[in-house]
């Protein structure tokens, strides 16, 4: 008998040189929502996040702080663990590249690549950005009036000459193109796929994969004068977390690899869509199934920067607007994959419009009418009319639509589909006017309120992934236990049972009121 369907998804591991900001929160949120959705849909999910802790930048930052690199990374990695609890993420593992399991995994990968002739010792001379931990060709750089070399990211580059091991990336150009063409969904969105294809077709050079000018990293097996290039080290976290190098039948690696999805910011797509599949294929390991590169956030129309003082800490958002409100806004406001702008005005419009006026109002008025007019129990429905069946049909049809959008990482479209039914529900209340039916046709009123309660049940089950706390409160008010909240309970099979006592309704989405100056 086959086991449960598995789903393995990852965030990038975050570089421990800074405190988490809205961008970090966004990437992990997208993975959290997908992980929660897949669990509700019957999958055995592994959701990985963590921190990338090696490299010259970390060594310099630790030195500046006057502490050892390990002490520095212990402190800064904790900031990302704190983000997990702040944002209510449901990750199953948190990996740090300083952990023994990771050192063993990367060194094992290195040995395989070396044994297969994919790595050789040479010397490197070229432009390197400490900030990006990346090498750049002369043709990629711009020169300032003072003669400084600047990378496309805006980072300053320095000339580096040192002995180095190289990975034979140039030998993988044609095989990578063939892989992309055979797997058109490997890179998303499509615009990013085109960028990667163009980059690879323009020619690949062998990649320097070791450094000797600093020490904070994983030693190269058999030559500890060298430490591994931080990106070979970092990318391997995804296989470390499923137990590599143990690839035996029945191992976690055998059950979960290749990963179903790597979620990344668009700035690190090249590492994940070019270097990583090449490293894996060179080691005779399967590449991941999909890499999705999302966009960046600006703040009130401006690029986030420390100098402008407009970097938004996730805790400021949660403390100001609420946790589920923040989660909802980040995934609804922008087509996922595009750049987005955070503005207070838009956030308030989403909270007061979509959440309070639309969803919250539907739930509150329906459950209040049931409490007031049906003795606080699930009403007994009579025969359904065409209007009843239309609304119930829309609610029953949501799962297929939402699942397809989630599988494409089109979170905004999934939420649009849910809110279309919320809109249908509100219009149905107005058209059916149960407050009038109370006087003229109480049996019909009971049917209308039952149809609405069933619609709300579907909405609350399907919004759990995005707004777990708020959805749980709604499901509590429908007296649904933990075993009645998965997607297997959707449709008529899990329908509300007439006569079930319901608790006193409570508001779920308060309106945002601007604080007044004292």
Coordinates of N, CA, C and O in Angstrom, one line a residue, residues 392 395-398 418 453-463 478 489-492:
X392 N -24.5 27.2 -2.9 CA -23.9 26.0 -2.4 C -22.9 25.4 -3.4 O -21.8 25.0 -3.1
X395 N -19.8 27.4 -3.4 CA -19.0 27.0 -2.3 C -18.3 25.7 -2.4 O -17.1 25.5 -2.2
X396 N -19.1 24.7 -3.0 CA -18.6 23.3 -3.2 C -17.5 23.3 -4.2 O -16.6 22.5 -4.2
X397 N -17.6 24.2 -5.2 CA -16.6 24.2 -6.3 C -15.3 24.9 -6.0 O -14.4 24.9 -6.8
X398 N -15.2 25.5 -4.8 CA -14.0 26.4 -4.5 C -12.8 25.6 -4.4 O -11.7 26.0 -4.8
X418 N -12.1 33.0 -3.5 CA -12.7 32.9 -2.2 C -13.6 34.1 -2.0 O -14.7 34.0 -1.5
X453 N -24.8 29.3 6.5 CA -23.9 28.7 7.4 C -22.9 27.6 6.7 O -21.7 27.6 7.0
X454 N -23.5 26.9 5.8 CA -22.7 25.9 5.0 C -21.7 26.6 4.2 O -20.6 26.2 4.0
X455 N -22.1 27.7 3.6 CA -21.1 28.5 2.7 C -20.0 29.0 3.6 O -18.8 29.0 3.2
X456 N -20.3 29.5 4.8 CA -19.3 30.1 5.7 C -18.4 28.9 6.1 O -17.2 29.1 6.2
X457 N -18.9 27.7 6.3 CA -18.1 26.6 6.7 C -17.0 26.3 5.6 O -15.9 26.1 6.0
X458 N -17.5 26.3 4.4 CA -16.5 26.1 3.3 C -15.4 27.2 3.3 O -14.2 27.0 3.1
X459 N -15.9 28.4 3.4 CA -14.9 29.6 3.4 C -13.9 29.5 4.5 O -12.7 29.7 4.3
X460 N -14.4 29.2 5.7 CA -13.5 29.1 6.9 C -12.5 28.0 6.8 O -11.4 28.1 7.1
X461 N -13.0 26.8 6.2 CA -12.0 25.7 6.0 C -10.9 26.1 5.0 O -9.7 25.9 5.2
X462 N -11.4 26.8 4.0 CA -10.4 27.1 2.9 C -9.5 28.4 3.2 O -8.5 28.6 2.6
X463 N -9.9 29.2 4.1 CA -9.1 30.3 4.5 C -8.1 30.0 5.6 O -7.3 30.8 6.1
X478 N -18.9 27.5 14.5 CA -19.8 26.6 13.8 C -19.8 25.2 14.6 O -20.3 24.2 14.1
X489 N -13.5 17.1 4.6 CA -14.9 17.5 5.1 C -15.7 18.4 4.2 O -16.8 18.7 4.5
X490 N -15.0 18.9 3.2 CA -15.8 19.9 2.3 C -16.9 19.1 1.5 O -16.8 17.9 1.4
X491 N -17.8 19.9 1.0 CA -18.9 19.3 0.3 C -20.0 18.7 1.2 O -20.0 19.0 2.4
X492 N -20.9 18.0 0.6 CA -22.1 17.6 1.4 C -21.7 16.6 2.5 O -22.4 16.4 3.5

